[in-house]
Amino acid sequence: MSSILIYAELLLNIRHVTVFLILPSAPGPDTAATLSLDRRSIIITHQGGKQGLDLPCQVAAIVPSDLSLTKLRELSFRLQVATDLDLSQTRRQSSEDKDAPWPASAMTPESRIACRSCKNAFVEKSIPMWKDLPSENWAEMMDFWHCHKPNTDDAHNIHTHELAKGYGASNRFIPSRGVGLADISHILLFENDCTGLQTSENDQLNLECSSCSKVVGLQAPNDTVQLFKWSISVQLAKDTAWESYPVQKFICAQLQALIRSQATHKFLVYSGDIEDSKEALLVRICADVLGNNAHRKQLWVFNPDLIYSTSIQPGGPKRAMKIFYRIVSEPSSLLEQQFMVMDELRLPDYVLHSFHANLKASGYFMPITARKLQEWDVGLLEY
């Protein structure tokens, strides 16, 4: 394996591909960058070694002519996207990739649900109707957009006020027998429509697979169960393949939904009750800081959609969000201070740890200087 590291990322909004290199030694006269004939790959040669990389897209036929002008082992340069390349299809694909798997429109009366770990059956073609759950902040948005609000002047307290309105925190969506409700990260079902589930001995709210004892969801009110999408496999219809997805795909979909609905790119991610949490993960979502090595000029690009490729990770270009993150203490007080510019995302404890671990691991795909910005660590969240 070559000791040359190449990392490249496409920023859709400004039509540039930024290429980072880490060389085993300082560049010399034989250090060069060349493009393949179709301009979709770059080849770096250095001291008899060679490393190639499939770029995120086709680029213009211009590369730096002399990489030996600097004596730094780590260097970067930018390539323009090919002028005749239409990125609209890439944008459309990006929009599709951001959607969470298994919305109600994809489910059918023949859909089956099983444990992701051991394939123990939870639902066997027992749900003839599927509906999408609204956004988690639907009640708040109703207050903003309700044209003809019910008369609630004589409501004596918050609870009766919400009952009078017909919507609010006290009004829950409850599935009836034979109806499944699909959200970004979970599926809500009537308990009697499910099999193969048991209550955890350690936590009565947690639901486990009765076969392998993995946590797969939560016991919800009114005889309903909430299955985590990252803990299940789904067969959408007869003779179709079973599908399952990593937890980061659903976290990414949740963050994207919050960006669209709340217009915020700063989040406090925690587990349990915020008042009881001593630590949390603070994340900011943006694209990257552009500039050269010697005179770095910082430019924040408002774009949570990034296509990247790296010589460390095989498989060609991948789509991700670039996330700046750090551990913070006293998250409840921080949320109170910045509630106007920050949103919150609560995850199960083991999912939060997995999320943090994935962000840390993804940093190794990038050059050392790109892994940190001031007090923020930098990671990639694939979707």
XYZ file of C-alpha atoms in Angstrom:
383
model
C 0.000 0.000 0.000
C 1.346 3.424 -0.950
C 2.385 5.819 1.817
C 0.854 8.742 -0.115
C -2.495 9.882 1.304
C -4.966 11.664 -0.987
C -8.233 13.156 0.162
C -10.601 15.054 -2.173
C -13.985 16.685 -1.636
C -16.515 18.317 -3.929
C -18.329 21.453 -2.824
C -21.427 21.587 -5.004
C -22.279 25.246 -4.479
C -18.941 26.633 -5.645
C -18.083 23.897 -8.212
C -14.647 23.120 -6.815
C -12.831 19.934 -5.835
C -10.317 20.465 -3.028
C -7.444 17.937 -3.012
C -5.301 17.337 0.102
C -2.035 15.375 -0.001
C 0.165 13.909 2.717
C 3.530 12.777 1.389
C 6.059 10.574 3.215
C 8.700 13.283 2.695
C 9.002 16.824 1.364
C 8.074 17.285 -2.331
C 10.900 17.108 -4.843
C 11.385 17.589 -8.584
C 9.818 14.185 -9.261
C 6.642 14.968 -7.268
C 3.780 15.477 -9.706
C -0.002 15.376 -10.080
C -1.614 14.137 -13.294
C -5.186 13.462 -14.369
C -6.553 10.387 -16.106
C -7.758 10.759 -19.692
C -11.383 11.145 -18.591
C -10.332 13.621 -15.845
C -12.212 11.622 -13.203
C -9.097 10.361 -11.389
C -5.891 11.914 -10.136
C -2.500 10.221 -9.870
C 0.217 11.459 -7.498
C 3.819 10.326 -8.056
C 6.542 10.907 -5.486
C 10.045 9.394 -5.144
C 9.190 6.362 -7.238
C 5.852 5.773 -5.509
C 2.429 6.267 -7.056
C -1.089 6.668 -5.661
C -4.314 7.164 -7.588
C -7.765 8.317 -6.457
C -11.185 8.491 -8.099
C -12.275 12.120 -7.755
C -15.817 13.029 -6.630
C -16.562 14.234 -10.181
C -14.952 15.132 -13.492
C -12.686 18.178 -13.290
C -11.132 20.674 -15.706
C -7.826 19.710 -17.311
C -5.699 21.961 -15.094
C -3.526 20.682 -12.240
C -0.652 22.360 -10.368
C 2.423 22.315 -12.601
C 5.032 22.188 -9.831
C 4.295 20.664 -6.425
C 7.914 21.097 -5.300
C 7.479 24.843 -4.679
C 6.660 24.043 -1.064
C 8.721 21.951 1.344
C 5.706 20.898 3.416
C 4.734 17.216 3.468
C 1.071 18.168 3.613
C -0.270 20.368 0.837
C -3.529 21.160 -0.891
C -4.850 22.624 -4.106
C -8.187 23.191 -5.777
C -9.493 21.936 -9.109
C -12.420 23.424 -10.980
C -15.311 21.169 -11.903
C -15.491 20.552 -15.657
C -17.366 23.472 -17.201
C -19.659 21.218 -19.244
C -20.535 18.986 -16.272
C -24.177 19.307 -15.170
C -24.377 18.864 -11.379
C -28.191 18.984 -11.254
C -28.428 15.179 -11.262
C -25.926 15.078 -8.390
C -28.109 17.532 -6.455
C -31.234 15.470 -7.121
C -29.448 12.304 -5.981
C -28.282 14.191 -2.896
C -31.860 15.097 -2.013
C -32.960 11.467 -2.374
C -30.047 10.168 -0.284
C -30.956 12.505 2.584
C -34.365 10.889 3.050
C -34.638 8.233 5.727
C -35.307 4.669 4.547
C -38.716 3.039 4.860
C -41.239 5.893 4.791
C -44.891 4.855 4.798
C -45.032 5.166 0.998
C -42.402 2.401 0.674
C -44.123 -0.028 3.044
C -46.769 -2.490 1.822
C -49.240 -4.955 3.390
C -46.630 -7.639 2.628
C -43.833 -5.821 4.479
C -42.005 -7.875 7.093
C -39.852 -6.601 9.968
C -37.202 -8.601 11.803
C -34.316 -8.122 14.218
C -31.276 -6.826 12.387
C -28.895 -8.958 14.463
C -30.546 -12.389 14.329
C -33.497 -11.987 11.888
C -36.038 -12.937 14.552
C -39.462 -11.940 13.152
C -41.301 -8.946 14.676
C -43.946 -8.288 12.012
C -45.195 -10.907 9.542
C -47.429 -9.195 6.936
C -49.813 -8.059 9.688
C -49.924 -4.322 8.836
C -52.272 -3.584 5.899
C -51.979 0.216 6.259
C -48.978 2.516 6.760
C -48.939 6.229 7.524
C -46.159 8.781 7.973
C -45.809 10.503 11.311
C -45.472 14.310 11.108
C -42.382 16.221 12.164
C -41.675 16.051 15.908
C -42.294 19.810 16.179
C -45.637 19.640 14.373
C -47.604 21.127 17.295
C -45.293 24.148 17.462
C -45.657 24.726 13.724
C -49.448 24.472 14.019
C -49.345 27.410 16.435
C -47.502 29.426 13.791
C -49.504 28.439 10.733
C -53.018 27.643 12.008
C -55.356 29.949 10.078
C -58.462 29.375 12.214
C -57.362 28.486 15.718
C -59.950 26.970 18.062
C -61.241 29.294 20.764
C -59.212 28.529 23.898
C -59.910 31.650 25.975
C -61.639 29.687 28.714
C -58.896 27.060 29.008
C -57.668 27.100 32.627
C -54.271 25.493 32.199
C -51.816 24.240 29.622
C -53.246 20.729 29.548
C -56.842 21.823 28.947
C -55.597 24.436 26.502
C -53.932 21.768 24.371
C -56.987 19.536 24.570
C -59.153 22.419 23.435
C -56.851 23.141 20.519
C -56.728 19.505 19.512
C -52.962 19.522 19.248
C -50.002 19.944 21.569
C -47.462 17.978 23.568
C -50.209 16.047 25.358
C -51.735 14.835 22.081
C -49.905 11.732 20.866
C -50.265 9.812 17.634
C -51.333 6.287 18.542
C -51.485 3.488 15.971
C -54.595 1.356 15.873
C -54.683 -2.373 15.153
C -53.334 -3.045 11.651
C -51.882 0.451 11.157
C -48.156 1.238 11.233
C -46.776 4.754 11.707
C -43.364 5.565 10.212
C -41.015 8.315 11.400
C -37.485 9.260 10.354
C -35.829 7.054 12.960
C -38.506 4.683 14.252
C -41.684 2.750 13.484
C -44.665 2.911 15.835
C -46.873 -0.182 16.022
C -49.763 -1.601 18.037
C -48.297 -4.103 20.481
C -50.568 -6.982 19.470
C -49.411 -6.645 15.848
C -45.869 -7.630 16.883
C -44.147 -10.815 17.990
C -40.661 -11.692 19.179
C -40.306 -8.769 21.622
C -39.702 -8.717 25.359
C -39.210 -6.074 28.032
C -35.645 -5.567 29.206
C -34.871 -6.714 32.754
C -32.543 -3.739 33.251
C -34.912 -1.059 31.982
C -38.651 -1.630 31.729
C -38.933 0.969 28.939
C -36.483 -0.847 26.654
C -37.703 -3.543 24.288
C -35.391 -6.409 23.388
C -35.412 -9.097 20.759
C -36.642 -12.262 22.467
C -34.056 -14.296 20.566
C -30.766 -12.363 20.897
C -31.689 -9.841 23.676
C -30.469 -6.846 21.637
C -32.283 -3.568 22.401
C -34.521 -2.851 19.399
C -36.957 -0.217 20.652
C -39.025 1.261 23.446
C -42.278 0.438 25.175
C -44.598 3.337 24.255
C -47.847 4.436 25.957
C -51.269 2.990 25.129
C -50.069 -0.540 24.317
C -47.798 0.568 21.474
C -44.176 -0.220 20.648
C -41.543 1.982 19.063
C -38.971 0.102 16.968
C -35.660 1.789 16.159
C -35.039 1.649 12.413
C -31.314 1.087 12.902
C -32.074 -2.070 14.929
C -34.324 -3.789 12.391
C -34.261 -5.346 8.929
C -37.180 -4.816 6.565
C -38.463 -6.767 3.593
C -40.683 -4.272 1.790
C -42.577 -6.759 -0.380
C -42.665 -10.415 -1.334
C -39.538 -11.667 -3.126
C -37.595 -8.460 -2.410
C -34.300 -8.467 -0.537
C -34.072 -7.733 3.172
C -32.725 -4.237 3.874
C -30.865 -2.751 6.833
C -28.918 0.481 7.309
C -26.264 1.766 9.731
C -27.306 4.063 12.540
C -25.446 7.068 11.088
C -27.804 7.147 8.081
C -30.768 7.781 10.385
C -28.881 10.337 12.488
C -27.990 12.164 9.286
C -31.645 12.129 8.181
C -32.707 13.504 11.580
C -30.166 16.327 11.389
C -31.194 17.150 7.823
C -34.861 17.280 8.849
C -34.020 19.656 11.711
C -31.997 21.854 9.354
C -34.952 22.095 6.979
C -37.563 22.743 9.668
C -35.602 24.857 12.161
C -33.032 26.538 9.883
C -30.260 25.852 12.391
C -26.884 24.160 11.919
C -25.871 23.894 15.567
C -27.096 21.010 17.699
C -26.742 19.661 21.197
C -26.782 15.847 21.030
C -27.328 13.984 24.297
C -28.911 10.904 25.851
C -31.392 10.572 28.706
C -32.872 13.696 30.292
C -31.053 16.920 29.514
C -31.253 18.013 33.167
C -29.427 14.853 34.278
C -26.767 14.892 31.549
C -23.298 15.926 32.714
C -21.812 15.812 29.204
C -23.156 16.117 25.671
C -21.903 16.364 22.110
C -22.110 19.835 20.543
C -22.055 19.714 16.732
C -21.996 22.293 13.950
C -22.696 21.375 10.360
C -21.038 23.148 7.453
C -18.806 22.316 4.522
C -15.182 23.292 5.004
C -12.642 26.029 5.525
C -10.981 26.812 2.245
C -7.503 28.218 1.730
C -3.865 27.333 1.166
C -1.436 26.027 3.740
C 0.805 29.058 4.240
C -1.854 31.790 4.295
C -5.088 30.219 5.373
C -8.144 32.373 4.735
C -11.237 31.078 6.435
C -14.477 30.930 4.479
C -17.541 29.180 5.927
C -19.514 27.525 3.131
C -23.183 26.974 3.984
C -23.601 23.465 2.616
C -24.165 20.289 4.659
C -23.838 18.208 1.493
C -20.334 16.972 0.708
C -19.039 14.362 -1.741
C -15.592 13.059 -0.858
C -13.120 10.311 -1.701
C -9.995 9.156 0.102
C -7.186 6.744 -0.698
C -7.576 5.203 2.779
C -11.144 4.058 2.187
C -11.903 1.984 -0.940
C -15.152 2.089 -2.859
C -15.030 5.386 -4.742
C -16.655 8.741 -3.866
C -19.099 8.898 -0.957
C -21.664 11.451 0.196
C -21.466 12.881 3.718
C -22.049 15.822 6.011
C -18.971 17.502 7.441
C -19.483 17.981 11.166
C -17.549 20.093 13.653
C -18.029 18.686 17.140
C -16.764 18.848 20.721
C -17.713 17.538 24.157
C -19.399 20.112 26.410
C -20.245 19.992 30.107
C -23.457 21.268 31.722
C -25.487 20.872 28.508
C -28.770 22.022 30.052
C -27.399 25.447 30.960
C -25.769 25.766 27.521
C -29.088 24.988 25.857
C -30.844 27.629 27.949
C -28.258 30.237 26.974
C -28.326 29.477 23.245
C -31.823 28.111 22.650
C -32.437 30.644 19.862
C -29.463 29.447 17.774
C -29.236 25.806 18.828
C -31.484 22.788 18.477
C -31.328 19.519 20.382
C -31.272 15.871 19.392
C -31.747 13.124 21.960
C -30.408 9.665 21.189
C -30.201 6.406 23.158
C -26.951 6.226 25.102
C -25.399 3.445 23.003
C -26.340 5.276 19.777
C -24.738 8.496 21.024
C -21.507 6.622 21.782
C -21.599 4.979 18.336
C -22.196 8.380 16.707
C -19.228 9.893 18.532
C -17.007 6.901 17.684
C -17.938 7.135 13.975
C -17.063 10.828 13.899
C -13.675 10.171 15.528
C -12.897 7.292 13.157
C -13.826 9.321 10.070
C -11.242 11.952 11.002
C -8.491 9.513 10.001
C -9.689 9.715 6.384
C -8.644 13.376 6.299
C -5.256 15.097 6.463
C -4.054 16.041 9.942
C -4.573 19.782 9.412
C -8.184 19.178 8.314
C -9.138 17.190 11.442
C -9.416 20.164 13.773
C -10.490 23.811 13.641
C -9.748 25.802 16.792
C -11.593 23.995 19.621
C -13.663 21.864 17.215
C -12.874 18.345 16.053
C -13.905 17.559 12.468
C -15.621 14.383 11.285
C -17.691 13.017 8.402
C -21.168 11.545 8.688
C -22.049 9.406 5.670
C -25.585 8.960 4.365
